[in-house]
C-alpha atoms as an extended CHARMM CRD file, in Angstrom:
* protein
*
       228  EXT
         1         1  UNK       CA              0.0000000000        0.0000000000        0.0000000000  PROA      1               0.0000000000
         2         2  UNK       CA              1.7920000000        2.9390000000       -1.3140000000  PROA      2               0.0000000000
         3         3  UNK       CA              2.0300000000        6.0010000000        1.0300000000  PROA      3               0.0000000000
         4         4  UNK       CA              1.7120000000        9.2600000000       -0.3190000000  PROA      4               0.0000000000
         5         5  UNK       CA              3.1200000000       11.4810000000        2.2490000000  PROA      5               0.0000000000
         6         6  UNK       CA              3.8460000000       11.2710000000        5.6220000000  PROA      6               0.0000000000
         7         7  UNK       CA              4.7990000000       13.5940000000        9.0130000000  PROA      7               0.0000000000
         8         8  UNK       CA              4.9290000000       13.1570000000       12.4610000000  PROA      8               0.0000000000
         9         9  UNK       CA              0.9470000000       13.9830000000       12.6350000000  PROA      9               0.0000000000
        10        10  UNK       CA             -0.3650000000       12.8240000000        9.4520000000  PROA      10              0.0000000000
        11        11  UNK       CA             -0.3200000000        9.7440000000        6.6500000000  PROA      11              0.0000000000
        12        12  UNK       CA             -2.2980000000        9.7620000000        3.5080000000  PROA      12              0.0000000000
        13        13  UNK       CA             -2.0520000000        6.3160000000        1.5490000000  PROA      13              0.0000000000
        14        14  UNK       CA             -3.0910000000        5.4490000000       -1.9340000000  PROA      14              0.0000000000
        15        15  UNK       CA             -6.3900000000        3.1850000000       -0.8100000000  PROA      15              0.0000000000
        16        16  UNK       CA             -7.0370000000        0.1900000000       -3.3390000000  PROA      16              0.0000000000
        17        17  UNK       CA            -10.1220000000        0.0380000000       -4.7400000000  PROA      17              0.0000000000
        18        18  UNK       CA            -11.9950000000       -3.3320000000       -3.3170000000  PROA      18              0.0000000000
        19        19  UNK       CA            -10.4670000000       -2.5160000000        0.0470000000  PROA      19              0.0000000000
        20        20  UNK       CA            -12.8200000000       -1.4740000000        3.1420000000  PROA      20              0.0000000000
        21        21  UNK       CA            -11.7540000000        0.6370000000        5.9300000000  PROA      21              0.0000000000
        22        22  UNK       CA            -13.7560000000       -1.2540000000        8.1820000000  PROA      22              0.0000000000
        23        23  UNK       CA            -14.1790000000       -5.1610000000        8.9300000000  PROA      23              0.0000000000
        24        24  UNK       CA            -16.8590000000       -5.9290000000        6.6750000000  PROA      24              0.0000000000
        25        25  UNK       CA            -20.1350000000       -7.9800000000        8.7200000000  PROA      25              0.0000000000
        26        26  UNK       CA            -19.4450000000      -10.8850000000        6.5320000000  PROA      26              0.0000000000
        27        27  UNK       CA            -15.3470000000      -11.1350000000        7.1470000000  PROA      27              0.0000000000
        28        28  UNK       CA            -12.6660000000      -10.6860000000        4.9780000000  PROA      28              0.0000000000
        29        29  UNK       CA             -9.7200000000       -8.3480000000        4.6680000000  PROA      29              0.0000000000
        30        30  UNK       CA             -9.5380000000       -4.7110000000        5.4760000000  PROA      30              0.0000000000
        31        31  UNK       CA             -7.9370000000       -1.4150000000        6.3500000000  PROA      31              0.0000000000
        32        32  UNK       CA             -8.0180000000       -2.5150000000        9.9640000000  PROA      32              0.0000000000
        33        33  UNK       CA             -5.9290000000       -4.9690000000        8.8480000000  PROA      33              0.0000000000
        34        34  UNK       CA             -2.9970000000       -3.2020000000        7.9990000000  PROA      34              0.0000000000
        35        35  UNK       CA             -2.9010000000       -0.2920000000       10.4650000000  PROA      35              0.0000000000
        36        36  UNK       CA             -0.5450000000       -1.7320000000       12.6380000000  PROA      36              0.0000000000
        37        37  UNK       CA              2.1930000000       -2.3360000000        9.7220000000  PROA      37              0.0000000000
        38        38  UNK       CA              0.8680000000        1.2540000000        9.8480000000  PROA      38              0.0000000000
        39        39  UNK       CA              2.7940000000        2.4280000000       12.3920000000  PROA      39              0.0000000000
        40        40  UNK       CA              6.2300000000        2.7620000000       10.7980000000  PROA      40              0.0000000000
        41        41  UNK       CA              8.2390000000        3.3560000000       14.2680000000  PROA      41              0.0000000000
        42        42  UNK       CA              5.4920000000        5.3190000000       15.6690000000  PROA      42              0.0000000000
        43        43  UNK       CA              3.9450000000        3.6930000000       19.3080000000  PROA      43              0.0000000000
        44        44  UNK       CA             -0.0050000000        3.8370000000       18.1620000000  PROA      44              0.0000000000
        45        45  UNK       CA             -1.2800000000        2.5190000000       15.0090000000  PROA      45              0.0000000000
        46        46  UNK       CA             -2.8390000000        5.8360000000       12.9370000000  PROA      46              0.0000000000
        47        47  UNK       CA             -6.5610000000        6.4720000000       12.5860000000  PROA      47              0.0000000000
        48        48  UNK       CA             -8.5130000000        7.5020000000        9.2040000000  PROA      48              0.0000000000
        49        49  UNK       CA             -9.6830000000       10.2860000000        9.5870000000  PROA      49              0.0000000000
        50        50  UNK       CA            -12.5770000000       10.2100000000        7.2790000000  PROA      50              0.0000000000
        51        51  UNK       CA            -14.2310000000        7.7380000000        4.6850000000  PROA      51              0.0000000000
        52        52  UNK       CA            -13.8720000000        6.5910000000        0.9810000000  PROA      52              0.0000000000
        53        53  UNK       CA            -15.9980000000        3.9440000000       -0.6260000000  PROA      53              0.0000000000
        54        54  UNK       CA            -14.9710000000        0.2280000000       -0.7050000000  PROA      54              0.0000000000
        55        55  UNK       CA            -14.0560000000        0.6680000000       -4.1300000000  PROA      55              0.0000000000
        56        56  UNK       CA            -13.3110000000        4.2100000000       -4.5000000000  PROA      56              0.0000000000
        57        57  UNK       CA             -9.2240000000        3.9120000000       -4.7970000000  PROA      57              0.0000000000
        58        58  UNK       CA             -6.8880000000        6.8800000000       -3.6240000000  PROA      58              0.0000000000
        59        59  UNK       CA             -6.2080000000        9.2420000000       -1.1540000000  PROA      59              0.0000000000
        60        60  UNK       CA             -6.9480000000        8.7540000000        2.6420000000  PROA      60              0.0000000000
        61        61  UNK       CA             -5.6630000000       10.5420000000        5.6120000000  PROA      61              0.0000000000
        62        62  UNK       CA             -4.8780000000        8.9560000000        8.6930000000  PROA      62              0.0000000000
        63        63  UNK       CA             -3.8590000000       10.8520000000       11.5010000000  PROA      63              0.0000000000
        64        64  UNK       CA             -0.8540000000        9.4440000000       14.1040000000  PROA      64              0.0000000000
        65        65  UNK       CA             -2.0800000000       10.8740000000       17.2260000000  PROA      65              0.0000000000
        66        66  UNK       CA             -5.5020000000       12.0190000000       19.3650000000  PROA      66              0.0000000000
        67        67  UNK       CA             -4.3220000000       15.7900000000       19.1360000000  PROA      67              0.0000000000
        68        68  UNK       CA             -3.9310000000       15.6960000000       15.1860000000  PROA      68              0.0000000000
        69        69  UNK       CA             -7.3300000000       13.4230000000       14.6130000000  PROA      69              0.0000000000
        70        70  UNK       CA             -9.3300000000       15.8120000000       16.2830000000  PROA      70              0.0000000000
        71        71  UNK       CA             -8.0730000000       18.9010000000       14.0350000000  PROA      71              0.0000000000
        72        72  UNK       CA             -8.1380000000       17.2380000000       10.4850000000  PROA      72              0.0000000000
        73        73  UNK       CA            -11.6250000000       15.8080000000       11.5540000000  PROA      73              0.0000000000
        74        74  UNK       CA            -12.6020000000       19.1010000000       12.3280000000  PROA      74              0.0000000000
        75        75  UNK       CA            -10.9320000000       20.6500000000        9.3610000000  PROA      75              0.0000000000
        76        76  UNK       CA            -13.2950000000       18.3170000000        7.3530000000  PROA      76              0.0000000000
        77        77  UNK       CA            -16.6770000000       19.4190000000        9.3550000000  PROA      77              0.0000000000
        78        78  UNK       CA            -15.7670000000       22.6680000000        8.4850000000  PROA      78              0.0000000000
        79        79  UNK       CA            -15.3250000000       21.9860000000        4.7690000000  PROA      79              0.0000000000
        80        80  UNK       CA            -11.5260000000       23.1590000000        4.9140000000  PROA      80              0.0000000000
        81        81  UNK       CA             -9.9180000000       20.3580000000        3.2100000000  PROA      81              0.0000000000
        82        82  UNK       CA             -9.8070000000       20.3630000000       -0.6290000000  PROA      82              0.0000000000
        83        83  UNK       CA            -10.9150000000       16.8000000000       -2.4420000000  PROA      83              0.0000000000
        84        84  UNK       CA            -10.3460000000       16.1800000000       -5.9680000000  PROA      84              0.0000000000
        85        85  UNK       CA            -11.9160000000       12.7250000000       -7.5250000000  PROA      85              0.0000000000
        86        86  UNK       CA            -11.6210000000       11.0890000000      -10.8830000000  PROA      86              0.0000000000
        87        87  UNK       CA            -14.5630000000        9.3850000000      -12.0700000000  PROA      87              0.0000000000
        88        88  UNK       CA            -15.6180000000        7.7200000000      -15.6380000000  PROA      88              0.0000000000
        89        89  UNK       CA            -19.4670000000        8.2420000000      -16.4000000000  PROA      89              0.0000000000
        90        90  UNK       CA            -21.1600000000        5.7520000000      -18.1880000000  PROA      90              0.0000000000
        91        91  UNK       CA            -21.7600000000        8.1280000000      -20.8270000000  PROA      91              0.0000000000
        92        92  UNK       CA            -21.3190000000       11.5560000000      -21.6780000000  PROA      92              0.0000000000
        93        93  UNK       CA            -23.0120000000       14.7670000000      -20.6650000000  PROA      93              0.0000000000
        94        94  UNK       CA            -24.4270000000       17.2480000000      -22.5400000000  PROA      94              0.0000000000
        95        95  UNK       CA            -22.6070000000       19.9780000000      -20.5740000000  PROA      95              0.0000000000
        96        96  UNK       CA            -18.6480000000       20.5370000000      -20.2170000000  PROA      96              0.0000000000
        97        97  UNK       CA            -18.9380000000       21.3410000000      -16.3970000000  PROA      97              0.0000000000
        98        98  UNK       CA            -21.2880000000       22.3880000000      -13.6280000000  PROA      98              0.0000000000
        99        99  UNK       CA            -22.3150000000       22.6650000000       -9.9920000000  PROA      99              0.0000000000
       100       100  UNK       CA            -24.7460000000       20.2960000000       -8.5290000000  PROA      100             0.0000000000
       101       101  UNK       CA            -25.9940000000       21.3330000000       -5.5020000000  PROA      101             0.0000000000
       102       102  UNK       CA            -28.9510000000       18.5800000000       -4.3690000000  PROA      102             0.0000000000
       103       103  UNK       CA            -29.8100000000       17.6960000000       -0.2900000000  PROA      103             0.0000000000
       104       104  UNK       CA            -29.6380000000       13.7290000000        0.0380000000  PROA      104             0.0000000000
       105       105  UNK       CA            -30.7800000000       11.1090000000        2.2430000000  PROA      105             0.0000000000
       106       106  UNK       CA            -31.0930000000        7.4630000000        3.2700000000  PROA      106             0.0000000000
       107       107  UNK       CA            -33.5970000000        5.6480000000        2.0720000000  PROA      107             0.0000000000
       108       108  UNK       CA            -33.9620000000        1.6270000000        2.4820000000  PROA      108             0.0000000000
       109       109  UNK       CA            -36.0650000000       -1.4370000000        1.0490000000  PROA      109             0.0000000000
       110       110  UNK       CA            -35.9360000000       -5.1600000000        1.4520000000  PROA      110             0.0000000000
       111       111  UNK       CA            -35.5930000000       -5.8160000000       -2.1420000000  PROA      111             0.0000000000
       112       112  UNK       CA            -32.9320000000       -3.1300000000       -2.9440000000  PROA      112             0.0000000000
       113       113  UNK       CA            -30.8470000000       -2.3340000000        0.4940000000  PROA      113             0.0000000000
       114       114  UNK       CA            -29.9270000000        1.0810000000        1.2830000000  PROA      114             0.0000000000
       115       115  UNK       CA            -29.2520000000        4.1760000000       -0.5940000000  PROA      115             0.0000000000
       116       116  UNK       CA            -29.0540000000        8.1100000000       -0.9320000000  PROA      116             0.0000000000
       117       117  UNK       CA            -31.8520000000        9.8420000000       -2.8860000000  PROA      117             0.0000000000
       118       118  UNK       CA            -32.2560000000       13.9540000000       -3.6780000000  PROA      118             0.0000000000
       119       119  UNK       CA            -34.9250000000       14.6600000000       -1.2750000000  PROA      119             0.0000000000
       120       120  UNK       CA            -35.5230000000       18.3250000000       -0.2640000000  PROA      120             0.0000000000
       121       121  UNK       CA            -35.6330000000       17.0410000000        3.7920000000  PROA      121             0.0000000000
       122       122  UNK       CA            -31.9540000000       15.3840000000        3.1510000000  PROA      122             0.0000000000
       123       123  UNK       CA            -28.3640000000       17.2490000000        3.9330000000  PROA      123             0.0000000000
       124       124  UNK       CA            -27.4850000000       19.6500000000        1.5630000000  PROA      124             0.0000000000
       125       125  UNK       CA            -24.7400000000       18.8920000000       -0.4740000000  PROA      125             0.0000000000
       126       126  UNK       CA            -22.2770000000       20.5230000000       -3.2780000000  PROA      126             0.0000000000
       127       127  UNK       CA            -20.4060000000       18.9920000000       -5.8100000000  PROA      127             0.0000000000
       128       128  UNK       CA            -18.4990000000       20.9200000000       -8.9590000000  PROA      128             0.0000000000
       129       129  UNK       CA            -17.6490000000       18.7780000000      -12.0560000000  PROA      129             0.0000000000
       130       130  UNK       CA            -15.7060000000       19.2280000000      -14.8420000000  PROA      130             0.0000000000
       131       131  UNK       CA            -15.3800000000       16.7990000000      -18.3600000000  PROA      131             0.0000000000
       132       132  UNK       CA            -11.8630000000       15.6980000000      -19.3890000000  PROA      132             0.0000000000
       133       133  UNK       CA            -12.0640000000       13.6690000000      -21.9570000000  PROA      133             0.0000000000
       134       134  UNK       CA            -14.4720000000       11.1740000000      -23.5390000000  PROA      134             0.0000000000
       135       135  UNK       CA            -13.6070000000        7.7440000000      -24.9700000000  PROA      135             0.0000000000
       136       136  UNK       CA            -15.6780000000        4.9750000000      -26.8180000000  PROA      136             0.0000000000
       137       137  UNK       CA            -19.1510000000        6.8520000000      -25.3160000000  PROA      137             0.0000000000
       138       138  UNK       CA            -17.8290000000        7.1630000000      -21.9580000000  PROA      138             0.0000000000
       139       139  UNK       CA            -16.5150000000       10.6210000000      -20.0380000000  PROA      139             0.0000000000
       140       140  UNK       CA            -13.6780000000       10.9860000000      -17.2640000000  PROA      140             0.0000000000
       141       141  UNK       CA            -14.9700000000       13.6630000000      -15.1420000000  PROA      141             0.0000000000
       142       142  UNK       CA            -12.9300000000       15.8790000000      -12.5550000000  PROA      142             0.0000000000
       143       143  UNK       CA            -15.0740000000       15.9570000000       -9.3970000000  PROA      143             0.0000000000
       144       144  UNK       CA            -14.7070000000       18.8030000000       -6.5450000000  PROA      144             0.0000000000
       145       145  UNK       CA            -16.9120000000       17.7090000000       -3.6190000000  PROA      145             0.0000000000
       146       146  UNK       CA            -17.4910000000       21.0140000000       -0.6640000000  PROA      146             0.0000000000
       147       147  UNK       CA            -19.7610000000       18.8430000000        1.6290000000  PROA      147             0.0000000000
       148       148  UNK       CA            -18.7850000000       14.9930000000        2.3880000000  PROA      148             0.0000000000
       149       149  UNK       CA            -22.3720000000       13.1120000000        1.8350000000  PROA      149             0.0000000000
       150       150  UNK       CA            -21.8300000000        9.3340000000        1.7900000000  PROA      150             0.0000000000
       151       151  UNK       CA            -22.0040000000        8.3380000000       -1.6900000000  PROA      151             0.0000000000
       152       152  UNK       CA            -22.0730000000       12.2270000000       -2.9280000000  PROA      152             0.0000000000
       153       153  UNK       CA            -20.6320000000       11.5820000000       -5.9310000000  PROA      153             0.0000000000
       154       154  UNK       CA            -22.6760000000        8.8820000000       -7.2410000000  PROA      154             0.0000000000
       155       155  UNK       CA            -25.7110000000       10.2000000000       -6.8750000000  PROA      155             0.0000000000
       156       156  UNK       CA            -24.9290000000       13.5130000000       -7.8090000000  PROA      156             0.0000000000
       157       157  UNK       CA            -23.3480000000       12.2330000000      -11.2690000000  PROA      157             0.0000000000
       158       158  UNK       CA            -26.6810000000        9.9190000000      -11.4030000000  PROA      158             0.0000000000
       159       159  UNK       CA            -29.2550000000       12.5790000000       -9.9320000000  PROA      159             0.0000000000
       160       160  UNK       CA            -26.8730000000       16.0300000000      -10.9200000000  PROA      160             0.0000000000
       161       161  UNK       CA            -25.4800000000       14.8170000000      -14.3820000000  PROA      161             0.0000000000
       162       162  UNK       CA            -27.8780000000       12.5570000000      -15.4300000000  PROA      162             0.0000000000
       163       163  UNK       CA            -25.3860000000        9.8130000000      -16.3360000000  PROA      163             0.0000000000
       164       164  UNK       CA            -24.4020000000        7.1450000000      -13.1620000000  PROA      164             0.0000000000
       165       165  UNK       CA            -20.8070000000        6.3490000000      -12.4050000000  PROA      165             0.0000000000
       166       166  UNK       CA            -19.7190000000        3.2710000000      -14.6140000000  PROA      166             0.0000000000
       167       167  UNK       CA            -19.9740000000        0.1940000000      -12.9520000000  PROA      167             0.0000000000
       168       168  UNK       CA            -21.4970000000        1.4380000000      -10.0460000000  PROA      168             0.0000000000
       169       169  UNK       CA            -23.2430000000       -1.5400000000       -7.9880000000  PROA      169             0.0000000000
       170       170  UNK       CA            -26.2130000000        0.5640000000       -6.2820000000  PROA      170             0.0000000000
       171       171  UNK       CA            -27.1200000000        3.9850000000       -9.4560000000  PROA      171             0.0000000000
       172       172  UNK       CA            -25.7820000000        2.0090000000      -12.5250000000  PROA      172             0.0000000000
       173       173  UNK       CA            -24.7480000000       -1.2990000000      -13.7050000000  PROA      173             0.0000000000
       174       174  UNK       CA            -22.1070000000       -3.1900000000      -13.0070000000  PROA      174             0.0000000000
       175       175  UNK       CA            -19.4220000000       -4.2320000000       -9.7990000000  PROA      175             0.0000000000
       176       176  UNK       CA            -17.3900000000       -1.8330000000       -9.1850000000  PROA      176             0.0000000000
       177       177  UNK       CA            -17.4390000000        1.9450000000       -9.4630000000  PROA      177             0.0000000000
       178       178  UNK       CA            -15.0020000000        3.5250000000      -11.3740000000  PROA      178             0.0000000000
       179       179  UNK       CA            -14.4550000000        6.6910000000       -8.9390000000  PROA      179             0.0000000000
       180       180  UNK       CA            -10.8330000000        7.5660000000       -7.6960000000  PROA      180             0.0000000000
       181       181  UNK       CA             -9.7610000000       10.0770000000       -5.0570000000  PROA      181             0.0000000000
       182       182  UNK       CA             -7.0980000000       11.5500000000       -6.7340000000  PROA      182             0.0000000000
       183       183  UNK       CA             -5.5180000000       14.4140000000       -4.5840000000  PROA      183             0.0000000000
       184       184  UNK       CA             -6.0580000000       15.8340000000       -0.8960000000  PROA      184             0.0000000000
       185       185  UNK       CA             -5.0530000000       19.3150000000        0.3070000000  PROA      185             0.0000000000
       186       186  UNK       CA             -5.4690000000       19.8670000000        4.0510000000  PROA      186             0.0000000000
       187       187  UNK       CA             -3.9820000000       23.3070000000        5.6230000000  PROA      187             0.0000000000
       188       188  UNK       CA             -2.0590000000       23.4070000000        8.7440000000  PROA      188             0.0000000000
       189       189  UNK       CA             -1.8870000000       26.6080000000       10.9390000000  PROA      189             0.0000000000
       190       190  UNK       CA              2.2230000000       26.9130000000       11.5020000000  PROA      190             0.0000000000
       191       191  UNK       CA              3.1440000000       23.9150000000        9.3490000000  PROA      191             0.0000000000
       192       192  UNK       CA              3.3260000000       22.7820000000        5.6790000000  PROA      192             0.0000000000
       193       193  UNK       CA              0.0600000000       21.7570000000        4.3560000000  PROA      193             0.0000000000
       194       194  UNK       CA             -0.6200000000       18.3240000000        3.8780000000  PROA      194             0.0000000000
       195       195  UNK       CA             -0.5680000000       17.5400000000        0.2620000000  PROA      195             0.0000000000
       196       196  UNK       CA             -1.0550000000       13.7820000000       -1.7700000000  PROA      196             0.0000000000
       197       197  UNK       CA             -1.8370000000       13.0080000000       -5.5460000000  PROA      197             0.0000000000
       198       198  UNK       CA             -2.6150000000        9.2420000000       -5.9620000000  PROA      198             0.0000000000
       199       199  UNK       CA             -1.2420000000        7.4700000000       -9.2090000000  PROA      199             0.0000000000
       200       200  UNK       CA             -4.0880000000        7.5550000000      -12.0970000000  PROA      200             0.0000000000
       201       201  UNK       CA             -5.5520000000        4.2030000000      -11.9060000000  PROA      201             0.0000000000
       202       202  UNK       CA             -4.6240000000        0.9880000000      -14.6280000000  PROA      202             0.0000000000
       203       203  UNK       CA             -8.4140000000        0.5690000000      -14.6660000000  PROA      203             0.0000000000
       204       204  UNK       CA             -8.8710000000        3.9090000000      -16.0890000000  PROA      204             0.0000000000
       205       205  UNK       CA             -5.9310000000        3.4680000000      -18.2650000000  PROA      205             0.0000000000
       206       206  UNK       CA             -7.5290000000        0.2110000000      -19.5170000000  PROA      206             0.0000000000
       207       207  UNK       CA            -10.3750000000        2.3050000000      -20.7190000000  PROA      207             0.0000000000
       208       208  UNK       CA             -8.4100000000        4.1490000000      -22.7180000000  PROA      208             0.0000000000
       209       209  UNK       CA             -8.1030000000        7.8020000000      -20.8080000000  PROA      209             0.0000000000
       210       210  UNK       CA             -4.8720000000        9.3000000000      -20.3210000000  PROA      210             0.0000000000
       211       211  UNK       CA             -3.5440000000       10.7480000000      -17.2260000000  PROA      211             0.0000000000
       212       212  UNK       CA             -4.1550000000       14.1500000000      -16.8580000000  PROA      212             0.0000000000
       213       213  UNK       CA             -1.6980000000       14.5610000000      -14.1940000000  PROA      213             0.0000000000
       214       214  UNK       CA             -1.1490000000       16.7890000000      -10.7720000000  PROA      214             0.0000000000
       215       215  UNK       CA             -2.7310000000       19.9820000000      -12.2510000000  PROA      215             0.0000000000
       216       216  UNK       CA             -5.8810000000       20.8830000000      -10.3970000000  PROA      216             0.0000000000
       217       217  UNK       CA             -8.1290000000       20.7230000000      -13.5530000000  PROA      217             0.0000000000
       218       218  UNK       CA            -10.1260000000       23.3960000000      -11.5500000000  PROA      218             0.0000000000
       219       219  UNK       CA             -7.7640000000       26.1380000000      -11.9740000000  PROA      219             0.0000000000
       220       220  UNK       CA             -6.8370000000       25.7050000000      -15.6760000000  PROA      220             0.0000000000
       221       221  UNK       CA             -8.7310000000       28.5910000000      -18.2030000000  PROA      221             0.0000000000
       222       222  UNK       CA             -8.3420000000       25.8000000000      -20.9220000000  PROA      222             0.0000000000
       223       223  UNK       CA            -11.1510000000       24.0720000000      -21.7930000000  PROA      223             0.0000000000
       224       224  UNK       CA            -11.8710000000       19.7140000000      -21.6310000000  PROA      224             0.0000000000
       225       225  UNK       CA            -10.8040000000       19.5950000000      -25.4470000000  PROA      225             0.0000000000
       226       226  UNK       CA             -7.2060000000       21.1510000000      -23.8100000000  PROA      226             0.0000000000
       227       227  UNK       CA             -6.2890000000       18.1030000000      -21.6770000000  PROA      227             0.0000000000
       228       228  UNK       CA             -4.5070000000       15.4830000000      -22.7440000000  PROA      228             0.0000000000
């Protein structure tokens, strides 16, 4: 498990998609599993710090004491840490970018489990999106979540976009969904922030989209058709 940066407060590894933080109900391997190896020198094993999907690959901060666990986790309440995801939509959209802001909540039936829905009593929520590139009818999308709704992304690509997250188990088709957290930014009064890029994915590579690198696609005054 690669790690992407490291202090004496802070991790943030490069999470494989399949992997769960937690020990899943019905057994099997997970994050849990590996905190200890974790530790590198360090007397306690770390502590994520927030959440990522079981298949969602990519950046995850872990924090290496109480003190710091309680400021990042805070720093996320108060929507001060900057996500950017990768995702590939199982189609493309009509528009090159956009804001979705929708309120979500839980929802649950015998026949189809649990899920998130738009419903004007949910949480609100805030994602911005913009298209990189499209291959073979498909689009890899640059995702900017403010708020940190469990399963934002795919429902806002499904509800938001109109177009669900290929593969996705729960809004699409398919087994796994092809969503990536690709780089973290958390500030740090009197110290370096903590920055992490994960590696573009083989799965997305597979599909036939290039890497479009470090660059916060966010910030560019190029348009999609620019990146490579």
């Amino acid at each position: 498990m690669a790690i992407l940066f490291e202090d004496g407060e802070a991790l943030v590894i490069d999470k494989p998609a399949g992997l769960p933080i937690e020990k899943p109900r019905r057994g099997g391997q997970s994050l849990e599993d590996d905190l200890d190896a974790l530790k590198l020198g360090f007397q306690r094993p770390p502590v994520p710090v927030h959440r990522i999907d079981t298949d969602t690959s990519g950046c995850l901060l872990l924090a290496r004491n109480p003190k710091a666990l309680k400021r990042f986790a805070r720093a996320f309440e108060e929507r001060e840490v900057e996500k950017r995801y990768l995702g590939v939509l199982d189609g493309v959209p009509e528009a090159d970018e956009g804001t979705i802001e929708l309120s979500l909540a839980k929802t649950s039936s015998k026949q189809g489990g649990w899920r998130m829905i738009a419903a004007k009593k949910g949480k609100p929520s805030i994602t911005h999106w913009r298209k990189l590139a499209e291959v073979d009818g498909k689009a890899l999308i640059a995702f900017r979540p403010e708020t940190g709704r469990t399963h934002q992304i795919r429902i806002h690509a499904l509800a938001g976009i109109g177009l669900p997250l290929l593969g996705d188990p729960v809004y699409g088709k398919g087994n796994r969904t092809m969503l990536h957290a690709a780089g973290l930014l958390v500030q740090r009064e009197g110290k370096p922030p903590i920055a992490a890029h994960a590696p573009f994915p083989q799965q997305f590579s597979d599909l036939g989209f290039a890497d479009p690198g470090e660059a916060d696609p966010f910030d560019r005054q190029t348009g999609p058709d620019d990146v490579d």
